[in-house]
């Protein structure tokens, strides 16, 4: 029992370390979690919270709907048969809970820690007069973090099928575009905006997208039968 619990404890420690380092680096760059920081400081953050809702919902929802259409019309017919028939689609409540993991854990790792770290490193050689990363440095860091975010989704695919260039491009494109949007929100509005956008995107993908995938599988199964 202790051996099985060890990976979870290790992940929790790694998450805590990444979050702590991310907060330190982000603060140095003028980034961070303004709503949480405001609450901890005893400030009123209602207006600030309301200001992030619309951009977060738009950048979390609109690109995701377009990417979902791209997945259905372009990528799905070209996916290996094992992915189209055997890729697990959990129960609805599990998919809903997974949205919280993406919105919280992945944003802590990919935006607060990874994006901040990359922006700081690139900013060491590409910065403005006050020492902070230049605009271009941030965008390079944002794109790199988004690509890494996309590649991080490949192990799940590799567990089912052999990876091909098409599957790699699919992972980078479908996840990377959203990652760039989340990074922009992190930069402009703070970590909370990126989290809300990520949660919104996952709702579209896991609730609507997976339900559509189930229906497509059923239609294909009837056609083959």
Tab-separated table of C-alpha atoms in Angstrom:
chain	number	residue	atom	x	y	z
A	1	UNK	CA	0.000	0.000	0.000
A	2	UNK	CA	2.844	2.401	0.856
A	3	UNK	CA	4.607	1.627	-2.420
A	4	UNK	CA	1.470	2.409	-4.380
A	5	UNK	CA	1.021	5.714	-2.572
A	6	UNK	CA	4.603	6.822	-3.201
A	7	UNK	CA	4.092	8.060	-6.798
A	8	UNK	CA	1.175	10.206	-5.671
A	9	UNK	CA	3.252	11.735	-2.888
A	10	UNK	CA	6.128	12.339	-5.285
A	11	UNK	CA	3.796	14.039	-7.764
A	12	UNK	CA	2.415	16.238	-4.992
A	13	UNK	CA	5.920	17.278	-3.958
A	14	UNK	CA	6.938	17.999	-7.554
A	15	UNK	CA	3.770	20.034	-8.071
A	16	UNK	CA	4.434	22.029	-4.909
A	17	UNK	CA	8.036	22.714	-5.931
A	18	UNK	CA	7.027	23.719	-9.468
A	19	UNK	CA	4.294	25.990	-8.111
A	20	UNK	CA	6.619	27.648	-5.619
A	21	UNK	CA	9.338	28.239	-8.198
A	22	UNK	CA	6.736	29.411	-10.696
A	23	UNK	CA	5.380	31.990	-8.273
A	24	UNK	CA	8.869	33.308	-7.553
A	25	UNK	CA	9.838	33.581	-11.208
A	26	UNK	CA	6.461	34.983	-12.263
A	27	UNK	CA	6.634	37.641	-9.554
A	28	UNK	CA	10.076	38.643	-10.816
A	29	UNK	CA	8.585	39.069	-14.315
A	30	UNK	CA	5.532	40.975	-13.135
A	31	UNK	CA	3.250	37.979	-13.660
A	32	UNK	CA	1.341	35.842	-11.197
A	33	UNK	CA	-2.105	35.140	-9.754
A	34	UNK	CA	-3.517	38.618	-9.079
A	35	UNK	CA	-6.881	37.496	-7.714
A	36	UNK	CA	-5.359	35.133	-5.181
A	37	UNK	CA	-2.685	37.643	-4.269
A	38	UNK	CA	-5.326	40.333	-3.826
A	39	UNK	CA	-7.442	38.114	-1.587
A	40	UNK	CA	-4.443	37.203	0.542
A	41	UNK	CA	-3.665	40.904	0.883
A	42	UNK	CA	-7.235	41.642	1.996
A	43	UNK	CA	-8.126	43.610	-1.132
A	44	UNK	CA	-11.447	43.640	-2.990
A	45	UNK	CA	-11.019	41.703	-6.253
A	46	UNK	CA	-14.620	41.505	-7.480
A	47	UNK	CA	-14.159	43.954	-10.353
A	48	UNK	CA	-10.862	42.350	-11.310
A	49	UNK	CA	-12.468	38.916	-11.310
A	50	UNK	CA	-15.352	40.099	-13.471
A	51	UNK	CA	-12.878	41.572	-15.976
A	52	UNK	CA	-11.299	38.193	-16.723
A	53	UNK	CA	-14.493	36.213	-17.298
A	54	UNK	CA	-15.337	37.314	-20.845
A	55	UNK	CA	-11.831	37.064	-22.364
A	56	UNK	CA	-11.239	33.740	-20.613
A	57	UNK	CA	-14.525	32.258	-21.846
A	58	UNK	CA	-13.955	33.547	-25.387
A	59	UNK	CA	-10.346	32.359	-25.687
A	60	UNK	CA	-11.179	29.115	-23.930
A	61	UNK	CA	-14.364	28.339	-25.836
A	62	UNK	CA	-14.211	29.720	-29.393
A	63	UNK	CA	-10.845	28.214	-30.464
A	64	UNK	CA	-11.805	24.915	-28.852
A	65	UNK	CA	-15.025	24.666	-30.858
A	66	UNK	CA	-13.084	25.381	-34.068
A	67	UNK	CA	-10.410	22.830	-33.154
A	68	UNK	CA	-13.099	20.279	-32.326
A	69	UNK	CA	-14.538	20.764	-35.813
A	70	UNK	CA	-11.031	20.320	-37.243
A	71	UNK	CA	-10.601	17.120	-35.251
A	72	UNK	CA	-13.921	15.677	-36.451
A	73	UNK	CA	-13.597	16.627	-40.128
A	74	UNK	CA	-9.844	16.310	-40.763
A	75	UNK	CA	-8.094	14.181	-38.166
A	76	UNK	CA	-10.734	11.653	-37.092
A	77	UNK	CA	-11.048	9.905	-40.506
A	78	UNK	CA	-7.235	9.560	-40.593
A	79	UNK	CA	-6.756	8.233	-37.069
A	80	UNK	CA	-5.536	4.642	-36.632
A	81	UNK	CA	-8.376	2.191	-36.123
A	82	UNK	CA	-7.234	1.470	-32.554
A	83	UNK	CA	-7.722	5.109	-31.589
A	84	UNK	CA	-11.105	5.344	-33.280
A	85	UNK	CA	-12.497	2.244	-31.602
A	86	UNK	CA	-10.483	1.537	-28.463
A	87	UNK	CA	-9.472	4.918	-27.084
A	88	UNK	CA	-11.176	4.972	-23.674
A	89	UNK	CA	-13.979	7.473	-23.129
A	90	UNK	CA	-14.716	7.635	-19.382
A	91	UNK	CA	-18.103	8.201	-17.802
A	92	UNK	CA	-19.489	11.733	-17.936
A	93	UNK	CA	-18.753	12.521	-14.282
A	94	UNK	CA	-15.135	11.418	-14.677
A	95	UNK	CA	-14.725	13.624	-17.742
A	96	UNK	CA	-16.169	16.552	-15.792
A	97	UNK	CA	-13.727	16.032	-12.921
A	98	UNK	CA	-10.859	15.808	-15.432
A	99	UNK	CA	-11.658	19.373	-16.473
A	100	UNK	CA	-10.584	20.566	-13.030
A	101	UNK	CA	-7.264	18.734	-13.304
A	102	UNK	CA	-6.522	20.393	-16.644
A	103	UNK	CA	-7.633	23.816	-15.505
A	104	UNK	CA	-5.633	23.752	-12.275
A	105	UNK	CA	-2.716	21.311	-12.395
A	106	UNK	CA	-1.750	21.775	-16.042
A	107	UNK	CA	-1.863	25.551	-15.759
A	108	UNK	CA	0.305	25.503	-12.646
A	109	UNK	CA	2.867	23.411	-14.496
A	110	UNK	CA	2.671	24.739	-18.049
A	111	UNK	CA	1.963	28.430	-17.549
A	112	UNK	CA	2.960	29.426	-14.009
A	113	UNK	CA	6.127	27.313	-13.963
A	114	UNK	CA	7.172	26.422	-17.523
A	115	UNK	CA	6.148	29.607	-19.337
A	116	UNK	CA	7.541	31.818	-16.581
A	117	UNK	CA	10.807	29.858	-16.566
A	118	UNK	CA	11.199	30.021	-20.349
A	119	UNK	CA	10.360	33.735	-20.422
A	120	UNK	CA	12.927	34.401	-17.710
A	121	UNK	CA	15.641	32.372	-19.458
A	122	UNK	CA	15.025	33.946	-22.860
A	123	UNK	CA	14.745	37.347	-21.176
A	124	UNK	CA	18.304	37.019	-19.927
A	125	UNK	CA	19.472	37.761	-23.468
A	126	UNK	CA	16.388	39.444	-24.946
A	127	UNK	CA	14.998	42.075	-22.618
A	128	UNK	CA	13.948	45.692	-22.391
A	129	UNK	CA	15.685	48.468	-20.496
A	130	UNK	CA	14.293	47.494	-17.077
A	131	UNK	CA	15.600	43.951	-17.470
A	132	UNK	CA	12.248	42.280	-18.054
A	133	UNK	CA	11.782	39.999	-21.103
A	134	UNK	CA	11.013	41.776	-24.350
A	135	UNK	CA	7.619	41.268	-25.979
A	136	UNK	CA	9.170	38.940	-28.533
A	137	UNK	CA	10.868	36.938	-25.800
A	138	UNK	CA	7.543	36.340	-24.109
A	139	UNK	CA	5.916	35.161	-27.347
A	140	UNK	CA	8.782	32.776	-28.076
A	141	UNK	CA	8.468	31.412	-24.537
A	142	UNK	CA	4.685	31.148	-24.924
A	143	UNK	CA	4.966	29.195	-28.182
A	144	UNK	CA	7.651	26.884	-26.774
A	145	UNK	CA	5.552	26.195	-23.666
A	146	UNK	CA	2.515	25.503	-25.870
A	147	UNK	CA	4.469	23.048	-28.045
A	148	UNK	CA	5.740	21.233	-24.956
A	149	UNK	CA	2.166	21.224	-23.633
A	150	UNK	CA	1.051	19.548	-26.860
A	151	UNK	CA	3.866	16.996	-26.844
A	152	UNK	CA	3.030	16.085	-23.245
A	153	UNK	CA	-0.241	14.591	-24.511
A	154	UNK	CA	1.548	12.076	-26.752
A	155	UNK	CA	2.349	9.357	-24.159
A	156	UNK	CA	-1.365	8.576	-23.829
A	157	UNK	CA	-1.610	8.146	-27.596
A	158	UNK	CA	1.624	6.130	-27.732
A	159	UNK	CA	0.152	3.667	-25.241
A	160	UNK	CA	-2.423	2.686	-27.876
A	161	UNK	CA	-0.751	3.083	-31.247
A	162	UNK	CA	2.601	3.722	-32.856
A	163	UNK	CA	3.211	7.443	-33.166
A	164	UNK	CA	3.258	8.882	-36.682
A	165	UNK	CA	4.100	12.398	-37.943
A	166	UNK	CA	0.374	13.020	-38.362
A	167	UNK	CA	-0.351	12.141	-34.733
A	168	UNK	CA	2.495	14.345	-33.515
A	169	UNK	CA	1.263	17.275	-35.631
A	170	UNK	CA	-2.272	16.667	-34.355
A	171	UNK	CA	-1.153	16.769	-30.718
A	172	UNK	CA	0.890	19.930	-31.189
A	173	UNK	CA	-1.786	21.705	-33.237
A	174	UNK	CA	-4.860	20.844	-31.190
A	175	UNK	CA	-3.191	21.455	-27.830
A	176	UNK	CA	-0.615	24.061	-28.852
A	177	UNK	CA	-3.078	26.610	-30.199
A	178	UNK	CA	-5.011	26.474	-26.958
A	179	UNK	CA	-1.759	26.622	-24.989
A	180	UNK	CA	-0.829	29.870	-26.721
A	181	UNK	CA	-4.245	31.309	-25.842
A	182	UNK	CA	-3.850	30.259	-22.205
A	183	UNK	CA	-0.357	31.792	-22.125
A	184	UNK	CA	-1.662	35.076	-23.492
A	185	UNK	CA	-4.327	35.191	-20.796
A	186	UNK	CA	-1.731	34.414	-18.136
A	187	UNK	CA	0.365	37.310	-19.383
A	188	UNK	CA	-2.463	39.816	-19.743
A	189	UNK	CA	-4.843	38.898	-16.917
A	190	UNK	CA	-3.091	36.447	-14.603
A	191	UNK	CA	-3.069	32.751	-13.852
A	192	UNK	CA	-6.735	32.639	-12.869
A	193	UNK	CA	-7.790	33.717	-16.372
A	194	UNK	CA	-5.667	30.952	-17.917
A	195	UNK	CA	-7.204	28.428	-15.514
A	196	UNK	CA	-10.754	29.499	-16.360
A	197	UNK	CA	-10.037	29.340	-20.094
A	198	UNK	CA	-8.450	25.900	-19.753
A	199	UNK	CA	-11.409	24.639	-17.745
A	200	UNK	CA	-13.787	26.013	-20.395
A	201	UNK	CA	-11.805	24.354	-23.188
A	202	UNK	CA	-11.805	21.028	-21.382
A	203	UNK	CA	-15.564	21.236	-20.876
A	204	UNK	CA	-15.990	21.564	-24.642
A	205	UNK	CA	-13.506	18.775	-25.397
A	206	UNK	CA	-14.366	16.273	-22.693
A	207	UNK	CA	-18.111	16.821	-22.386
A	208	UNK	CA	-19.159	17.759	-25.924
A	209	UNK	CA	-16.250	16.363	-27.929
A	210	UNK	CA	-16.138	12.958	-26.246
A	211	UNK	CA	-19.918	12.656	-26.510
A	212	UNK	CA	-19.669	13.312	-30.254
A	213	UNK	CA	-16.877	10.730	-30.492
A	214	UNK	CA	-19.140	8.181	-28.807
A	215	UNK	CA	-21.867	8.849	-31.356
A	216	UNK	CA	-19.440	8.585	-34.278
A	217	UNK	CA	-18.160	5.259	-32.926
A	218	UNK	CA	-21.715	3.957	-32.643
A	219	UNK	CA	-22.509	4.967	-36.232
A	220	UNK	CA	-19.296	3.394	-37.535
A	221	UNK	CA	-19.936	0.207	-35.556
A	222	UNK	CA	-23.446	-0.111	-37.018
A	223	UNK	CA	-22.092	0.510	-40.519
A	224	UNK	CA	-19.468	-2.221	-40.096
A	225	UNK	CA	-21.944	-4.625	-38.533
